Structures are given as structure tokens and as C-alpha cells.
Amino acid sequence: MSEPPGFDLQALYAVNESAAFNRLAGIEVVAAGGGGVTIRMNWRNDLTQYSGHLHAGLIAALLDTACGFAAATLVGAVTASHFSMNCLKPAIGRSFVAKGTTLRAGRRQVFARAELFAVDEKDDLALVATGETVLVPTGAPPRRIAGS
């Protein structure tokens, strides 16, 4: 019997650490398994837009990463073929938590959804954005590119 292709928590730690952008943003994997993942990122003033909210590019990155990592727990390495997001309110908080869920994992396409929450000083969560991604399993282990 062969091993399932999905990444476990340790493999996702390694994948996350190998991604230069994730290291730059300070994205951390908190929990993963069974088609779901939780990631987090602390607030940083250098990641804001002109009004002082978390930049939409970072919101997208957190949602996309949560979707991809959730899918990877079931099918292994994936790449996105479509991504959409909805910003529901300004993203301001002490930190941000993205929770990704795999909706359907097929051989050729994987559908995932994520929610992004702002965490305040009392550790209360406020939903600030949602995203959905269609991913394609690559069948390849994660690889490092020179210079990353």
C-alpha cells in the first residue's frame, strides 16, 4: 500500500519556510491536516496600504496560501489556476489568521476556500476577507529555485 500524497504538518512547515515571500511576510503554519490548514501573520506597519489597513496584496497572499496549503494536505504539491477574494472590511488587527478548507479534491482540480480573520488585543476574531481557489495538483515534490 502506498503512502497518501498529502503533506503533513512538518512538510508544510518546510514548504512554507522554502517560500521567500512567506518568510518575508512572516507567514507561519499553525495547524494542518485532513484538508484544512490554519496560518497566521503578525501585524506590520510596512505591510499596509495608504489608509493604514493591511494591503490587499497581503490579504490575497494569506487567503491563497491557506487554500493551497489546505489542498496540499490531501493531494501534495499544487499550483493555483484561479483565485478570487472578497474584502469585507478593513483589515486591521494585532495579527491575522487564515483558515483554509478543501471543498473537493479531484485528480485534476482541487477546490478550496479560506477565511481571513483580524485578531484584536482581546484575541477576538473579526472576519475581514474570504477567498476561493481552483488548484491543479502538480504531482511534484516542492522544489527550491536558485536564489529563493
Tab-separated table of C-alpha atoms in Angstrom:
chain	number	residue	atom	x	y	z
A	1	MET	CA	0.000	0.000	0.000
A	2	SER	CA	1.440	3.404	-0.964
A	3	GLU	CA	1.616	6.485	1.210
A	4	PRO	CA	-1.019	9.158	0.595
A	5	PRO	CA	0.346	12.088	-1.426
A	6	GLY	CA	-0.783	14.777	1.025
A	7	PHE	CA	1.682	16.877	3.022
A	8	ASP	CA	1.692	16.534	6.794
A	9	LEU	CA	2.325	19.418	9.185
A	10	GLN	CA	6.120	19.001	9.067
A	11	ALA	CA	6.130	19.004	5.270
A	12	LEU	CA	4.053	22.207	5.222
A	13	TYR	CA	6.467	23.820	7.692
A	14	ALA	CA	9.257	23.027	5.210
A	15	VAL	CA	7.272	24.241	2.185
A	16	ASN	CA	6.383	27.469	3.993
A	17	GLU	CA	9.993	28.022	5.039
A	18	SER	CA	11.180	27.447	1.464
A	19	ALA	CA	8.920	30.237	0.139
A	20	ALA	CA	10.873	33.507	0.252
A	21	PHE	CA	7.699	35.618	0.121
A	22	ASN	CA	6.173	33.770	3.082
A	23	ARG	CA	9.364	34.297	5.091
A	24	LEU	CA	9.410	37.998	4.159
A	25	ALA	CA	5.768	38.455	5.222
A	26	GLY	CA	6.213	36.371	8.381
A	27	ILE	CA	3.556	33.793	7.499
A	28	GLU	CA	3.513	30.840	9.919
A	29	VAL	CA	1.761	27.469	9.661
A	30	VAL	CA	-0.198	26.882	12.878
A	31	ALA	CA	-2.133	23.672	12.143
A	32	ALA	CA	-2.718	21.417	9.153
A	33	GLY	CA	-4.248	18.107	8.187
A	34	GLY	CA	-7.229	16.383	6.636
A	35	GLY	CA	-7.887	19.057	4.026
A	36	GLY	CA	-7.610	22.032	6.361
A	37	VAL	CA	-4.962	24.497	7.478
A	38	THR	CA	-4.550	27.472	9.778
A	39	ILE	CA	-1.844	30.055	9.121
A	40	ARG	CA	-1.067	33.343	10.840
A	41	MET	CA	0.842	36.560	10.340
A	42	ASN	CA	1.579	39.372	12.792
A	43	TRP	CA	0.654	42.974	12.025
A	44	ARG	CA	3.458	45.001	10.487
A	45	ASN	CA	3.269	48.684	9.587
A	46	ASP	CA	5.404	48.068	6.492
A	47	LEU	CA	2.676	45.831	5.001
A	48	THR	CA	-0.067	48.447	4.970
A	49	GLN	CA	-1.634	50.486	2.206
A	50	TYR	CA	-2.115	54.269	2.151
A	51	SER	CA	-5.034	54.261	4.660
A	52	GLY	CA	-3.178	52.150	7.213
A	53	HIS	CA	-5.002	48.855	6.591
A	54	LEU	CA	-3.301	45.608	5.654
A	55	HIS	CA	-2.555	45.803	1.927
A	56	ALA	CA	-4.930	43.812	-0.307
A	57	GLY	CA	-1.910	42.049	-1.806
A	58	LEU	CA	-1.123	40.581	1.621
A	59	ILE	CA	-4.770	39.703	2.177
A	60	ALA	CA	-4.698	37.828	-1.139
A	61	ALA	CA	-1.423	36.124	-0.237
A	62	LEU	CA	-2.799	34.873	3.079
A	63	LEU	CA	-6.011	33.574	1.503
A	64	ASP	CA	-4.204	31.974	-1.451
A	65	THR	CA	-1.620	30.352	0.822
A	66	ALA	CA	-4.305	28.977	3.137
A	67	CYS	CA	-6.192	27.490	0.175
A	68	GLY	CA	-3.045	25.987	-1.330
A	69	PHE	CA	-1.795	24.522	1.940
A	70	ALA	CA	-5.243	23.084	2.746
A	71	ALA	CA	-5.301	21.354	-0.646
A	72	ALA	CA	-1.717	20.162	-0.213
A	73	THR	CA	-2.679	18.232	2.930
A	74	LEU	CA	-4.736	15.945	0.675
A	75	VAL	CA	-3.014	15.907	-2.718
A	76	GLY	CA	0.533	17.167	-2.199
A	77	ALA	CA	2.052	19.899	-4.348
A	78	VAL	CA	-0.414	22.194	-6.123
A	79	THR	CA	-0.428	25.378	-8.151
A	80	ALA	CA	-3.300	27.835	-8.484
A	81	SER	CA	-5.196	28.170	-11.748
A	82	HIS	CA	-7.847	30.598	-10.489
A	83	PHE	CA	-8.141	32.771	-7.385
A	84	SER	CA	-10.775	35.234	-6.188
A	85	MET	CA	-11.244	37.176	-2.979
A	86	ASN	CA	-13.766	39.387	-1.272
A	87	CYS	CA	-12.639	42.060	1.181
A	88	LEU	CA	-15.424	42.526	3.713
A	89	LYS	CA	-13.969	45.240	5.937
A	90	PRO	CA	-10.648	46.998	6.547
A	91	ALA	CA	-8.022	44.533	7.764
A	92	ILE	CA	-6.672	45.978	10.999
A	93	GLY	CA	-5.546	43.832	13.917
A	94	ARG	CA	-2.724	42.683	16.139
A	95	SER	CA	-2.362	39.656	13.862
A	96	PHE	CA	-4.220	37.791	11.135
A	97	VAL	CA	-5.371	34.177	10.982
A	98	ALA	CA	-6.357	32.476	7.732
A	99	LYS	CA	-8.246	29.195	7.826
A	100	GLY	CA	-8.296	27.161	4.635
A	101	THR	CA	-10.584	24.259	3.797
A	102	THR	CA	-10.538	21.880	0.849
A	103	LEU	CA	-14.007	21.685	-0.674
A	104	ARG	CA	-13.302	18.998	-3.280
A	105	ALA	CA	-10.091	17.244	-4.220
A	106	GLY	CA	-10.144	15.637	-7.644
A	107	ARG	CA	-7.293	14.227	-9.714
A	108	ARG	CA	-7.095	17.292	-11.982
A	109	GLN	CA	-8.602	20.099	-9.920
A	110	VAL	CA	-8.881	20.940	-6.249
A	111	PHE	CA	-11.343	23.500	-4.931
A	112	ALA	CA	-10.519	25.313	-1.693
A	113	ARG	CA	-11.911	28.184	0.346
A	114	ALA	CA	-10.336	30.378	3.021
A	115	GLU	CA	-11.416	32.961	5.546
A	116	LEU	CA	-9.140	35.677	6.919
A	117	PHE	CA	-9.677	36.976	10.428
A	118	ALA	CA	-8.154	40.003	12.150
A	119	VAL	CA	-7.205	39.282	15.769
A	120	ASP	CA	-7.524	42.182	18.217
A	121	GLU	CA	-5.856	42.830	21.585
A	122	LYS	CA	-8.506	40.692	23.368
A	123	ASP	CA	-7.883	37.784	20.944
A	124	ASP	CA	-11.334	38.318	19.415
A	125	LEU	CA	-11.578	37.383	15.734
A	126	ALA	CA	-13.260	39.518	13.075
A	127	LEU	CA	-13.826	38.164	9.561
A	128	VAL	CA	-12.195	40.597	7.123
A	129	ALA	CA	-11.958	38.655	3.832
A	130	THR	CA	-12.789	35.405	2.073
A	131	GLY	CA	-11.207	33.705	-0.914
A	132	GLU	CA	-11.627	30.732	-3.191
A	133	THR	CA	-9.041	28.990	-5.300
A	134	VAL	CA	-9.041	26.336	-8.006
A	135	LEU	CA	-5.757	24.456	-7.802
A	136	VAL	CA	-4.051	21.890	-10.009
A	137	PRO	CA	-2.074	19.032	-8.442
A	138	THR	CA	1.444	19.073	-9.869
A	139	GLY	CA	2.474	15.635	-8.670
A	140	ALA	CA	5.899	17.027	-7.875
A	141	PRO	CA	7.578	17.472	-4.524
A	142	PRO	CA	8.273	21.067	-3.504
A	143	ARG	CA	11.474	22.369	-5.034
A	144	ARG	CA	13.779	25.249	-4.318
A	145	ILE	CA	14.739	27.611	-7.072
A	146	ALA	CA	18.226	29.075	-7.007
A	147	GLY	CA	18.190	32.309	-5.063
A	148	SER	CA	14.923	31.637	-3.192
